[in-house]
Amino acid sequence: MSQSYPNIVLRLPDWLDAVLPPVERVYASREERMGLVINLARQNIQRGTGGPFAAAVFDLDSGKLLAPGVNLVVDGHCSVAHAELVALMLAQQLAGSHDLGGSSHPPCELVTTTEPCAMCLGALPWAGIISLVCGARDEDARAIGFDEGDKPADWPATLQQRGIAVHRDVCALQARAVLQQYRDRGGPIYNGRSTN
């Protein structure tokens, strides 16, 4: 540990273990996986522990949850603590590798309540996932005030060219409802220089 700088520590909310089903639970469909992630986003809002975003990494062979993630930006004092990155970092730590696509790992899918922002999009090719599942669209997050950054117009095709399948609009109505719930509750819209 550096003598003059703190360690970087991100902690998942205490409630997470209580709301997650048993580890042996199998999520057979994209809709089941998205249902879990949407519930995590709702819990994050209702319990006041973060923004309206959640994500999770799943083993596509078994359908089991490998790592959950919720948005920790405000509570973690960290602009990069987006749900997708939290889930990917946790999955990588549990796998003991920065590359979830390595030959010793099962094929991984990232499921996220809202399409990735520019930052999270940039991290996906290096994470080693082979599938991305999204609920709400980029424009849904922008509509409530979030700055999603600059992304290529056809970012799904860009990911697909890199071997990452993209599935959009999975449980989209429920995912949009979570964003609206956050806005209706007066949750902070945290962007680089402005807050709600």
Backbone as ProteinMPNN parsed JSONL, in Angstrom:
{"seq_chain_A": "MSQSYPNIVLRLPDWLDAVLPPVERVYASREERMGLVINLARQNIQRGTGGPFAAAVFDLDSGKLLAPGVNLVVDGHCSVAHAELVALMLAQQLAGSHDLGGSSHPPCELVTTTEPCAMCLGALPWAGIISLVCGARDEDARAIGFDEGDKPADWPATLQQRGIAVHRDVCALQARAVLQQYRDRGGPIYNGRSTN", "coords_chain_A": {"N_chain_A": [[0.836, -1.186, 0.0], [0.462, 2.181, -0.803], [2.052, 4.843, 0.89], [1.132, 7.437, 0.755], [-1.277, 7.538, -0.583], [-4.703, 6.452, -0.662], [-6.061, 3.07, -0.666], [-8.028, 1.781, -3.344], [-11.27, 1.02, -2.913], [-14.23, -0.597, -3.541], [-17.392, -1.268, -2.37], [-19.943, -3.63, -2.416], [-23.447, -3.162, -1.823], [-24.803, -3.872, 1.453], [-27.271, -5.18, 1.466], [-27.346, -6.836, -0.737], [-26.667, -9.654, -0.718], [-28.852, -10.656, 0.662], [-31.004, -10.368, -1.099], [-30.363, -11.81, -3.334], [-30.971, -14.833, -5.109], [-30.322, -18.338, -4.213], [-26.979, -19.558, -4.916], [-26.938, -21.738, -6.63], [-29.02, -21.389, -8.361], [-30.445, -21.471, -11.581], [-30.547, -19.521, -14.452], [-32.33, -19.667, -17.072], [-33.13, -18.265, -19.352], [-32.745, -15.231, -21.313], [-34.566, -13.349, -20.473], [-35.102, -14.144, -17.826], [-32.606, -13.692, -16.687], [-32.402, -10.941, -17.101], [-34.554, -10.155, -15.534], [-33.595, -10.613, -12.921], [-31.536, -8.696, -12.825], [-32.932, -6.293, -13.206], [-34.424, -6.29, -10.855], [-32.328, -5.928, -9.011], [-31.542, -3.317, -9.683], [-33.867, -1.914, -8.974], [-33.881, -2.408, -6.205], [-31.533, -1.076, -5.512], [-32.302, 1.555, -5.88], [-34.556, 1.793, -4.136], [-33.414, 1.272, -1.664], [-31.674, 3.297, -1.413], [-28.961, 3.231, -2.199], [-27.669, 3.794, -4.551], [-27.54, 4.562, -8.1], [-29.96, 4.075, -10.843], [-29.199, 1.687, -12.103], [-28.18, -1.618, -12.931], [-26.263, -4.625, -13.297], [-25.056, -7.827, -14.431], [-22.89, -10.66, -14.584], [-23.093, -13.67, -16.291], [-22.697, -17.232, -16.514], [-22.811, -18.734, -19.507], [-22.952, -21.409, -20.214], [-23.943, -22.841, -17.973], [-25.965, -21.2, -17.05], [-25.819, -19.886, -14.679], [-25.435, -17.305, -12.196], [-22.558, -15.363, -12.131], [-21.42, -12.969, -11.207], [-22.779, -10.174, -9.604], [-23.665, -6.697, -10.155], [-24.093, -3.361, -9.124], [-24.892, 0.105, -9.54], [-22.508, 2.238, -8.18], [-21.63, 4.821, -8.07], [-22.199, 7.369, -6.701], [-22.279, 6.731, -3.88], [-19.816, 5.417, -3.734], [-18.053, 7.399, -4.388], [-16.934, 7.579, -6.943], [-16.573, 7.974, -10.257], [-16.343, 6.027, -12.203], [-17.608, 3.785, -11.295], [-19.71, 2.237, -12.488], [-22.516, 0.057, -12.987], [-22.063, -2.029, -14.854], [-19.263, -2.136, -15.016], [-18.621, -2.701, -12.36], [-19.76, -5.279, -12.079], [-18.243, -6.678, -14.019], [-15.605, -6.328, -13.007], [-15.809, -7.673, -10.558], [-16.44, -10.283, -11.447], [-14.067, -10.861, -12.813], [-12.218, -10.779, -10.704], [-13.146, -12.944, -9.194], [-12.709, -14.97, -11.042], [-10.022, -14.912, -11.193], [-8.616, -13.719, -13.217], [-8.023, -11.254, -15.733], [-9.236, -11.667, -18.089], [-12.16, -12.769, -19.127], [-12.756, -14.341, -21.23], [-10.909, -16.294, -21.555], [-9.456, -19.567, -22.176], [-9.833, -21.258, -20.002], [-12.136, -20.476, -18.808], [-15.732, -20.307, -18.538], [-18.038, -19.467, -21.247], [-19.069, -16.101, -21.148], [-21.747, -13.855, -20.35], [-22.834, -10.533, -20.277], [-25.352, -8.879, -18.638], [-27.372, -6.078, -18.641], [-29.253, -3.388, -17.245], [-29.61, -1.081, -18.734], [-28.517, 0.137, -21.883], [-24.979, 0.198, -22.463], [-22.992, 3.01, -21.41], [-20.664, 5.314, -22.988], [-18.174, 4.897, -21.709], [-18.428, 2.345, -20.469], [-19.01, 0.818, -22.697], [-16.574, 0.942, -24.032], [-15.028, -0.725, -22.412], [-15.947, -3.303, -22.805], [-14.922, -5.015, -25.021], [-12.407, -5.814, -24.013], [-12.975, -7.245, -21.784], [-13.707, -9.866, -22.262], [-16.182, -11.035, -22.616], [-18.837, -12.771, -24.396], [-21.35, -12.115, -25.068], [-23.812, -9.57, -24.881], [-26.513, -8.27, -23.154], [-29.175, -6.057, -23.176], [-31.519, -3.896, -21.531], [-33.224, -1.217, -21.205], [-32.893, 1.533, -23.509], [-30.162, 3.625, -24.672], [-31.162, 6.193, -25.213], [-33.252, 6.302, -23.402], [-32.024, 6.589, -20.909], [-30.768, 9.034, -21.35], [-33.031, 10.603, -21.61], [-33.921, 11.03, -19.014], [-31.933, 12.584, -18.083], [-29.259, 11.664, -17.833], [-25.854, 11.659, -18.914], [-24.665, 9.94, -21.474], [-22.414, 9.862, -22.956], [-20.249, 9.919, -25.911], [-20.86, 7.699, -28.459], [-20.206, 5.268, -31.046], [-22.404, 5.435, -33.868], [-23.474, 3.007, -34.784], [-22.957, 1.116, -32.673], [-23.699, -1.529, -31.757], [-23.119, -3.182, -34.002], [-20.396, -2.787, -34.185], [-19.489, -4.065, -31.833], [-20.364, -6.652, -32.438], [-18.738, -7.252, -34.605], [-16.462, -7.705, -33.233], [-16.887, -10.087, -32.04], [-18.827, -10.162, -30.055], [-22.001, -10.853, -29.241], [-25.01, -8.968, -29.47], [-27.915, -8.197, -27.737], [-30.778, -6.45, -27.696], [-33.313, -4.464, -26.009], [-34.478, -6.274, -24.201], [-36.887, -7.129, -21.97], [-37.611, -4.438, -21.97], [-39.628, -2.536, -21.278], [-39.949, -2.861, -18.504], [-37.364, -2.237, -17.675], [-37.175, 0.448, -18.482], [-39.09, 1.474, -16.782], [-37.803, 1.367, -14.327], [-35.859, 3.367, -14.587], [-37.563, 5.578, -14.771], [-38.796, 5.428, -12.266], [-36.651, 6.073, -10.618], [-36.179, 8.722, -11.386], [-38.661, 9.857, -10.658], [-38.536, 9.603, -7.902], [-36.716, 11.49, -7.3], [-33.986, 11.01, -7.49], [-30.442, 11.673, -7.652], [-29.138, 13.05, -10.637], [-26.305, 12.35, -11.814], [-23.768, 13.797, -13.413], [-20.756, 14.863, -15.053], [-20.361, 17.65, -14.304], [-22.699, 18.483, -13.232], [-25.529, 18.167, -11.052], [-28.648, 16.826, -9.945]], "CA_chain_A": [[0.0, 0.0, 0.0], [1.17, 3.447, -0.86], [2.009, 5.607, 2.127], [0.487, 8.736, 0.604], [-2.564, 7.436, -1.276], [-5.536, 5.364, -0.125], [-6.437, 1.99, -1.561], [-9.319, 1.95, -3.98], [-12.144, -0.056, -2.451], [-15.641, -0.461, -3.839], [-18.128, -2.279, -1.615], [-21.321, -3.867, -2.807], [-24.346, -2.866, -0.702], [-25.037, -4.965, 2.404], [-28.524, -5.873, 1.172], [-27.241, -7.647, -1.947], [-26.742, -11.095, -0.426], [-30.196, -11.002, 1.128], [-31.98, -10.392, -2.195], [-29.951, -12.732, -4.387], [-31.361, -16.238, -4.921], [-29.185, -19.234, -3.95], [-25.984, -19.583, -5.993], [-27.195, -22.821, -7.581], [-30.14, -21.005, -9.228], [-30.148, -21.418, -13.006], [-31.312, -18.529, -15.204], [-32.332, -20.346, -18.366], [-33.416, -17.371, -20.481], [-32.312, -13.828, -21.199], [-35.583, -12.64, -19.699], [-34.878, -14.455, -16.407], [-31.389, -12.998, -16.269], [-32.734, -9.518, -17.033], [-35.433, -9.971, -14.379], [-32.748, -10.482, -11.728], [-30.803, -7.437, -12.89], [-33.905, -5.215, -12.971], [-34.711, -6.291, -9.416], [-31.186, -5.319, -8.32], [-31.613, -1.868, -9.905], [-34.963, -1.411, -8.128], [-33.416, -2.452, -4.815], [-30.532, -0.022, -5.352], [-33.055, 2.807, -5.742], [-35.401, 1.772, -2.935], [-32.583, 1.265, -0.459], [-30.875, 4.518, -1.402], [-27.535, 2.92, -2.266], [-27.056, 4.119, -5.833], [-28.343, 4.929, -9.251], [-30.966, 3.148, -11.347], [-28.564, 0.763, -13.035], [-27.607, -2.851, -12.394], [-25.739, -5.522, -14.32], [-24.55, -9.085, -13.876], [-22.199, -11.57, -15.492], [-23.626, -15.026, -16.191], [-22.07, -18.344, -17.214], [-23.78, -19.133, -20.524], [-23.091, -22.869, -20.248], [-24.769, -23.323, -16.863], [-27.037, -20.264, -16.737], [-25.66, -19.415, -13.296], [-24.891, -15.982, -11.936], [-21.156, -15.336, -11.712], [-21.129, -11.751, -10.449], [-23.731, -9.074, -9.737], [-23.118, -5.35, -10.03], [-25.026, -2.241, -9.077], [-24.236, 1.389, -9.675], [-21.92, 2.694, -6.915], [-20.962, 6.09, -8.361], [-22.335, 8.391, -5.665], [-21.826, 6.196, -2.586], [-18.405, 5.049, -3.811], [-17.257, 8.574, -4.767], [-16.125, 7.08, -8.044], [-17.337, 8.145, -11.496], [-16.264, 4.822, -13.045], [-18.252, 2.646, -10.617], [-20.969, 1.902, -13.149], [-22.928, -1.318, -12.69], [-21.398, -2.979, -15.755], [-17.856, -2.279, -14.629], [-18.591, -3.385, -11.064], [-20.0, -6.7, -12.33], [-17.089, -7.246, -14.729], [-14.45, -6.393, -12.097], [-16.055, -8.744, -9.593], [-16.304, -11.559, -12.159], [-12.646, -11.06, -13.087], [-11.566, -11.117, -9.446], [-13.547, -14.31, -8.845], [-12.09, -15.879, -12.014], [-8.567, -14.833, -11.068], [-8.081, -13.331, -14.517], [-8.602, -10.07, -16.356], [-9.835, -12.091, -19.359], [-13.237, -13.732, -18.92], [-12.861, -15.155, -22.429], [-9.811, -17.253, -21.609], [-9.859, -20.959, -22.421], [-10.19, -21.948, -18.757], [-13.355, -19.878, -18.272], [-16.933, -20.553, -19.348], [-18.454, -18.279, -22.001], [-19.758, -15.173, -20.247], [-22.691, -12.874, -20.862], [-23.117, -9.389, -19.414], [-26.733, -8.415, -18.737], [-27.419, -4.755, -18.036], [-30.586, -2.797, -17.314], [-29.612, -0.022, -19.741], [-27.381, 0.011, -22.789], [-23.779, 0.783, -21.855], [-22.526, 4.347, -21.76], [-19.428, 5.285, -23.772], [-17.095, 4.315, -20.916], [-18.649, 0.907, -20.303], [-18.887, 0.241, -24.033], [-15.147, 0.79, -24.304], [-14.444, -1.8, -21.61], [-16.49, -4.62, -23.142], [-14.074, -5.914, -25.803], [-11.279, -6.319, -23.242], [-13.447, -8.054, -20.66], [-13.747, -11.279, -22.637], [-17.542, -11.563, -22.717], [-19.223, -13.084, -25.767], [-22.727, -11.699, -25.265], [-24.293, -8.417, -24.122], [-27.97, -8.177, -23.159], [-29.552, -4.739, -22.673], [-32.937, -3.62, -21.335], [-33.559, 0.111, -21.713], [-31.995, 2.091, -24.522], [-29.356, 4.806, -24.386], [-32.01, 7.388, -25.209], [-34.073, 6.295, -22.192], [-31.193, 7.181, -19.85], [-30.604, 10.448, -21.692], [-34.316, 11.287, -21.418], [-34.067, 11.474, -17.625], [-30.866, 13.526, -17.774], [-27.905, 11.114, -17.756], [-24.968, 11.868, -20.051], [-24.152, 8.614, -21.833], [-21.166, 10.012, -23.701], [-20.265, 9.76, -27.364], [-20.671, 6.314, -28.899], [-20.436, 5.102, -32.484], [-23.828, 5.335, -34.203], [-23.859, 1.598, -34.877], [-22.105, 0.409, -31.721], [-23.922, -2.989, -31.704], [-22.388, -3.834, -35.092], [-18.979, -2.732, -33.816], [-19.247, -5.16, -30.885], [-20.557, -7.934, -33.124], [-17.527, -7.486, -35.4], [-15.419, -8.158, -32.3], [-17.28, -11.377, -31.489], [-19.747, -10.014, -28.924], [-23.401, -10.785, -29.672], [-25.741, -7.91, -28.774], [-29.357, -8.417, -27.667], [-31.34, -5.212, -27.166], [-34.74, -4.36, -25.69], [-34.956, -7.406, -23.409], [-37.678, -6.583, -20.847], [-37.374, -3.002, -22.087], [-40.617, -1.745, -20.546], [-39.62, -2.926, -17.068], [-36.106, -1.51, -17.475], [-37.49, 1.881, -18.567], [-39.848, 1.833, -15.578], [-36.831, 1.593, -13.245], [-35.31, 4.713, -14.794], [-38.602, 6.557, -14.428], [-38.961, 5.376, -10.81], [-35.535, 6.826, -10.052], [-36.437, 10.149, -11.615], [-39.824, 10.246, -9.861], [-38.118, 9.667, -6.496], [-35.788, 12.608, -7.134], [-32.595, 10.557, -7.404], [-29.515, 12.607, -8.298], [-28.655, 12.785, -11.991], [-24.893, 12.692, -11.628], [-22.938, 13.946, -14.595], [-19.474, 15.427, -14.705], [-20.363, 18.945, -13.659], [-24.02, 18.886, -12.753], [-26.339, 17.21, -10.308], [-30.068, 17.163, -9.883]], "C_chain_A": [[0.874, 1.239, 0.0], [1.009, 4.192, 0.459], [1.192, 6.893, 1.986], [-0.871, 8.697, -0.099], [-3.38, 6.286, -0.702], [-5.69, 4.239, -1.145], [-7.774, 2.329, -2.188], [-10.172, 0.753, -3.6], [-13.578, 0.297, -2.822], [-16.358, -1.594, -3.121], [-19.543, -2.395, -2.154], [-22.217, -3.596, -1.605], [-24.61, -4.104, 0.167], [-26.275, -5.786, 2.066], [-28.413, -6.892, 0.046], [-27.377, -9.144, -1.679], [-28.147, -11.521, -0.034], [-31.209, -11.11, -0.013], [-31.604, -11.338, -3.326], [-30.451, -14.142, -4.09], [-30.126, -17.1, -4.618], [-28.259, -19.347, -5.166], [-26.236, -20.684, -7.016], [-28.346, -22.513, -8.542], [-29.663, -20.917, -10.671], [-31.1, -20.411, -13.663], [-31.285, -18.981, -16.664], [-32.529, -19.418, -19.557], [-32.863, -15.975, -20.235], [-33.287, -13.044, -20.332], [-35.435, -12.912, -18.208], [-33.657, -13.717, -15.887], [-31.661, -11.492, -16.137], [-33.642, -9.237, -15.836], [-34.647, -9.802, -13.094], [-32.085, -9.105, -11.701], [-31.743, -6.245, -12.641], [-34.263, -5.146, -11.489], [-33.561, -5.654, -8.627], [-31.192, -3.797, -8.489], [-32.709, -1.251, -9.043], [-34.526, -1.352, -6.663], [-32.41, -1.331, -4.546], [-31.207, 1.338, -5.162], [-33.783, 2.839, -4.403], [-34.587, 1.842, -1.649], [-31.619, 2.453, -0.4], [-29.384, 4.299, -1.494], [-26.891, 3.227, -3.616], [-28.059, 4.441, -6.902], [-29.208, 3.8, -9.768], [-30.424, 2.104, -12.321], [-28.035, -0.459, -12.292], [-27.159, -3.703, -13.57], [-25.295, -6.808, -13.64], [-23.869, -9.874, -14.98], [-22.725, -12.971, -15.221], [-22.762, -15.999, -16.984], [-23.1, -18.845, -18.223], [-23.954, -20.643, -20.617], [-24.071, -23.366, -19.192], [-25.986, -22.45, -16.595], [-26.948, -19.707, -15.333], [-25.055, -18.02, -13.246], [-23.442, -16.115, -11.487], [-20.867, -14.126, -10.833], [-22.192, -10.699, -10.682], [-23.005, -7.734, -9.662], [-24.243, -4.338, -9.979], [-24.222, -0.96, -9.165], [-23.788, 1.89, -8.303], [-21.277, 4.075, -7.038], [-21.012, 7.053, -7.18], [-21.808, 7.883, -4.328], [-20.341, 5.853, -2.574], [-17.478, 6.198, -4.142], [-16.34, 8.248, -5.939], [-16.936, 7.106, -9.339], [-17.303, 6.916, -12.391], [-16.974, 3.619, -12.442], [-19.652, 2.384, -11.171], [-21.253, 0.421, -12.935], [-22.205, -2.342, -13.568], [-19.953, -3.221, -15.33], [-17.71, -2.975, -13.292], [-18.774, -4.894, -11.266], [-18.806, -7.353, -13.023], [-15.879, -7.371, -13.81], [-14.607, -7.523, -11.092], [-15.896, -10.113, -10.252], [-14.835, -11.865, -12.437], [-11.879, -11.427, -11.817], [-11.883, -12.561, -9.041], [-12.913, -15.339, -9.774], [-10.568, -15.908, -11.877], [-7.893, -14.459, -12.377], [-8.769, -12.069, -15.006], [-9.389, -10.437, -17.609], [-10.885, -13.172, -19.114], [-13.436, -14.636, -20.13], [-11.745, -16.176, -22.568], [-10.308, -18.692, -21.7], [-10.262, -21.707, -21.152], [-11.479, -21.415, -18.136], [-14.556, -20.225, -19.146], [-17.266, -19.311, -20.175], [-19.338, -17.4, -21.128], [-20.639, -14.184, -20.996], [-22.863, -11.774, -19.822], [-24.542, -8.941, -19.686], [-26.815, -7.098, -17.985], [-28.77, -4.091, -18.262], [-30.706, -1.731, -18.396], [-28.389, -0.206, -20.631], [-26.165, 0.714, -22.196], [-23.496, 2.199, -22.329], [-21.221, 4.205, -22.545], [-18.286, 4.613, -23.006], [-17.237, 2.799, -20.818], [-18.533, 0.185, -21.641], [-17.422, -0.013, -24.362], [-14.498, -0.361, -23.56], [-14.847, -3.192, -22.084], [-15.561, -5.508, -23.968], [-12.911, -6.523, -25.013], [-11.699, -7.24, -22.106], [-13.497, -9.541, -20.988], [-15.148, -11.873, -22.686], [-17.851, -11.886, -24.177], [-20.647, -12.638, -26.08], [-23.056, -10.532, -24.339], [-25.8, -8.359, -24.278], [-28.352, -6.867, -22.491], [-31.068, -4.617, -22.554], [-33.323, -2.307, -21.967], [-32.507, 0.579, -22.713], [-31.223, 3.29, -23.968], [-30.244, 6.044, -24.271], [-32.94, 7.446, -24.002], [-33.303, 6.912, -21.021], [-30.988, 8.674, -20.099], [-31.882, 11.237, -21.401], [-34.531, 11.727, -19.979], [-32.88, 12.32, -17.164], [-29.458, 12.979, -17.697], [-27.139, 11.385, -19.046], [-24.311, 10.534, -20.359], [-22.865, 8.673, -22.642], [-21.345, 9.763, -25.185], [-19.932, 8.32, -27.731], [-20.837, 6.251, -30.41], [-21.925, 4.906, -32.753], [-24.287, 3.88, -34.243], [-22.974, 0.755, -33.96], [-22.42, -1.081, -31.617], [-23.153, -3.738, -32.796], [-20.892, -3.855, -34.794], [-18.632, -3.854, -32.837], [-19.364, -6.513, -31.579], [-19.359, -8.272, -34.004], [-16.391, -7.998, -34.526], [-15.817, -9.444, -31.587], [-18.2, -11.319, -30.284], [-21.162, -9.864, -29.477], [-24.119, -9.725, -28.842], [-27.237, -8.18, -28.892], [-29.961, -7.203, -26.966], [-32.82, -5.369, -26.842], [-35.299, -5.58, -24.963], [-35.619, -6.846, -22.149], [-37.568, -5.058, -20.807], [-38.369, -2.164, -21.291], [-40.306, -1.716, -19.053], [-38.339, -2.146, -16.771], [-36.329, 0.001, -17.546], [-38.231, 2.346, -17.314], [-38.916, 2.092, -14.399], [-36.21, 2.979, -13.375], [-36.318, 5.779, -14.378], [-38.834, 6.597, -12.91], [-37.872, 6.198, -10.121], [-35.768, 8.33, -10.202], [-37.583, 10.642, -10.736], [-39.489, 10.392, -8.377], [-37.136, 10.802, -6.233], [-34.347, 12.189, -6.973], [-31.662, 11.498, -8.139], [-29.122, 12.136, -9.7], [-27.213, 13.266, -11.999], [-24.174, 12.642, -12.973], [-21.68, 14.682, -14.153], [-19.518, 16.719, -13.92], [-21.712, 19.344, -13.088], [-24.683, 17.774, -11.963], [-27.768, 17.703, -10.297], [-30.374, 18.056, -8.706]], "O_chain_A": [[1.879, 1.325, 0.705], [-0.061, 4.165, 1.067], [0.628, 7.386, 2.963], [-1.543, 9.724, -0.197], [-2.823, 5.264, -0.301], [-5.474, 4.438, -2.34], [-8.56, 3.085, -1.618], [-9.84, -0.388, -3.922], [-14.078, 1.363, -2.461], [-15.972, -2.755, -3.251], [-20.247, -1.399, -2.326], [-21.784, -3.785, -0.469], [-24.636, -5.231, -0.327], [-26.315, -6.981, 2.358], [-29.3, -7.732, -0.111], [-28.141, -9.824, -2.364], [-28.579, -12.626, -0.361], [-32.175, -11.866, 0.095], [-32.433, -11.637, -4.186], [-30.368, -14.602, -2.951], [-28.999, -16.624, -4.758], [-28.709, -19.242, -6.307], [-25.791, -20.574, -8.158], [-28.616, -23.302, -9.447], [-28.603, -20.356, -10.949], [-32.31, -20.456, -13.445], [-30.333, -18.705, -17.394], [-32.128, -19.759, -20.67], [-32.557, -15.595, -19.105], [-32.883, -12.182, -19.551], [-35.622, -12.004, -17.399], [-33.671, -13.18, -14.78], [-31.209, -10.853, -15.187], [-33.515, -8.194, -15.195], [-34.98, -8.954, -12.266], [-32.078, -8.434, -10.669], [-31.378, -5.301, -11.94], [-34.391, -4.056, -10.932], [-33.804, -4.916, -7.672], [-30.884, -3.069, -7.546], [-32.511, -0.191, -8.45], [-34.775, -0.364, -5.972], [-32.433, -0.711, -3.483], [-30.742, 2.167, -4.38], [-33.646, 3.789, -3.633], [-35.037, 2.415, -0.657], [-30.846, 2.591, 0.548], [-28.609, 5.078, -0.94], [-25.707, 2.955, -3.814], [-29.257, 4.574, -6.651], [-29.204, 2.7, -9.216], [-31.118, 1.693, -13.25], [-27.514, -0.356, -11.181], [-27.621, -3.522, -14.696], [-25.174, -6.863, -12.416], [-24.225, -9.769, -16.153], [-22.796, -13.409, -14.073], [-22.17, -15.633, -17.999], [-24.159, -19.333, -17.827], [-25.004, -21.112, -21.057], [-24.925, -24.207, -19.473], [-26.945, -22.908, -15.975], [-27.908, -19.112, -14.843], [-24.283, -17.614, -14.115], [-23.133, -16.882, -10.575], [-20.155, -14.234, -9.835], [-22.486, -10.359, -11.828], [-21.88, -7.649, -9.17], [-25.228, -4.451, -10.708], [-23.021, -0.944, -8.898], [-24.591, 1.96, -7.372], [-20.465, 4.455, -6.194], [-19.969, 7.507, -6.71], [-20.974, 8.54, -3.706], [-19.678, 5.977, -1.544], [-16.26, 6.023, -4.179], [-15.155, 8.58, -5.942], [-17.885, 6.336, -9.492], [-18.161, 6.775, -13.263], [-16.944, 2.536, -13.025], [-20.635, 2.32, -10.432], [-20.335, -0.372, -12.727], [-21.785, -3.394, -13.086], [-19.484, -4.358, -15.29], [-16.779, -3.758, -13.099], [-18.032, -5.692, -10.694], [-18.402, -8.457, -12.656], [-15.196, -8.395, -13.822], [-13.653, -8.246, -10.806], [-15.281, -11.008, -9.673], [-14.408, -13.012, -12.309], [-10.995, -12.283, -11.848], [-11.002, -13.302, -8.604], [-12.61, -16.455, -9.35], [-9.908, -16.815, -12.383], [-6.746, -14.83, -12.624], [-9.947, -11.842, -14.73], [-10.131, -9.609, -18.138], [-10.551, -14.34, -18.918], [-14.203, -15.597, -20.064], [-11.646, -16.852, -23.593], [-11.447, -18.989, -21.34], [-10.975, -22.706, -21.237], [-11.873, -21.854, -17.055], [-14.414, -20.414, -20.354], [-16.821, -18.214, -19.838], [-20.244, -17.889, -20.452], [-20.327, -13.744, -22.103], [-23.018, -12.05, -18.633], [-24.902, -8.656, -20.828], [-26.384, -7.002, -16.836], [-29.361, -4.214, -19.335], [-31.796, -1.504, -18.92], [-27.342, -0.658, -20.168], [-26.308, 1.719, -21.5], [-23.727, 2.543, -23.488], [-20.733, 3.092, -22.742], [-17.516, 3.847, -23.586], [-16.281, 2.061, -21.056], [-18.017, -0.931, -21.707], [-17.073, -1.06, -24.907], [-13.508, -0.918, -24.034], [-14.153, -4.165, -21.789], [-15.421, -6.684, -23.633], [-12.478, -7.634, -25.316], [-10.865, -7.938, -21.53], [-13.348, -10.381, -20.101], [-15.294, -13.091, -22.789], [-17.216, -11.352, -25.086], [-21.104, -12.764, -27.216], [-22.643, -10.501, -23.18], [-26.316, -8.392, -25.396], [-27.914, -6.585, -21.376], [-31.811, -5.163, -23.37], [-33.71, -2.269, -23.135], [-31.385, 0.075, -22.746], [-31.585, 3.876, -22.948], [-30.094, 6.841, -23.345], [-33.374, 8.531, -23.614], [-33.869, 7.671, -20.233], [-31.029, 9.477, -19.167], [-31.823, 12.398, -20.995], [-35.248, 12.697, -19.735], [-32.817, 12.728, -16.004], [-28.522, 13.757, -17.511], [-27.71, 11.346, -20.136], [-23.486, 10.054, -19.582], [-22.292, 7.636, -22.975], [-22.436, 9.441, -25.655], [-18.88, 7.792, -27.372], [-21.53, 7.084, -30.995], [-22.626, 4.282, -31.957], [-25.383, 3.564, -33.779], [-22.325, -0.193, -34.403], [-21.493, -1.864, -31.405], [-22.599, -4.808, -32.542], [-20.203, -4.825, -35.112], [-17.607, -4.519, -32.987], [-18.559, -7.413, -31.337], [-18.999, -9.441, -34.139], [-15.466, -8.646, -35.016], [-15.157, -9.849, -30.63], [-18.345, -12.308, -29.564], [-21.48, -8.857, -30.109], [-23.865, -9.597, -27.644], [-27.764, -8.368, -29.989], [-29.69, -6.957, -25.79], [-33.488, -6.279, -27.333], [-36.483, -5.886, -25.101], [-34.971, -6.164, -21.356], [-37.447, -4.466, -19.735], [-37.976, -1.168, -20.683], [-40.391, -0.666, -18.415], [-38.237, -1.477, -15.743], [-35.745, 0.753, -16.765], [-38.029, 3.465, -16.841], [-39.205, 2.945, -13.56], [-36.053, 3.686, -12.379], [-35.968, 6.758, -13.718], [-39.043, 7.667, -12.339], [-38.139, 6.925, -9.164], [-35.575, 9.1, -9.261], [-37.495, 11.715, -10.14], [-40.089, 11.209, -7.679], [-36.763, 11.054, -5.087], [-33.553, 12.922, -6.384], [-32.05, 12.071, -9.157], [-28.812, 10.963, -9.908], [-26.946, 14.455, -12.173], [-24.005, 11.581, -13.574], [-21.566, 15.078, -12.993], [-18.775, 16.869, -12.95], [-21.852, 20.428, -12.521], [-24.425, 16.591, -12.186], [-28.047, 18.861, -10.606], [-31.526, 18.437, -8.503]]}, "name": "protein", "num_of_chains": 1, "seq": "MSQSYPNIVLRLPDWLDAVLPPVERVYASREERMGLVINLARQNIQRGTGGPFAAAVFDLDSGKLLAPGVNLVVDGHCSVAHAELVALMLAQQLAGSHDLGGSSHPPCELVTTTEPCAMCLGALPWAGIISLVCGARDEDARAIGFDEGDKPADWPATLQQRGIAVHRDVCALQARAVLQQYRDRGGPIYNGRSTN"}
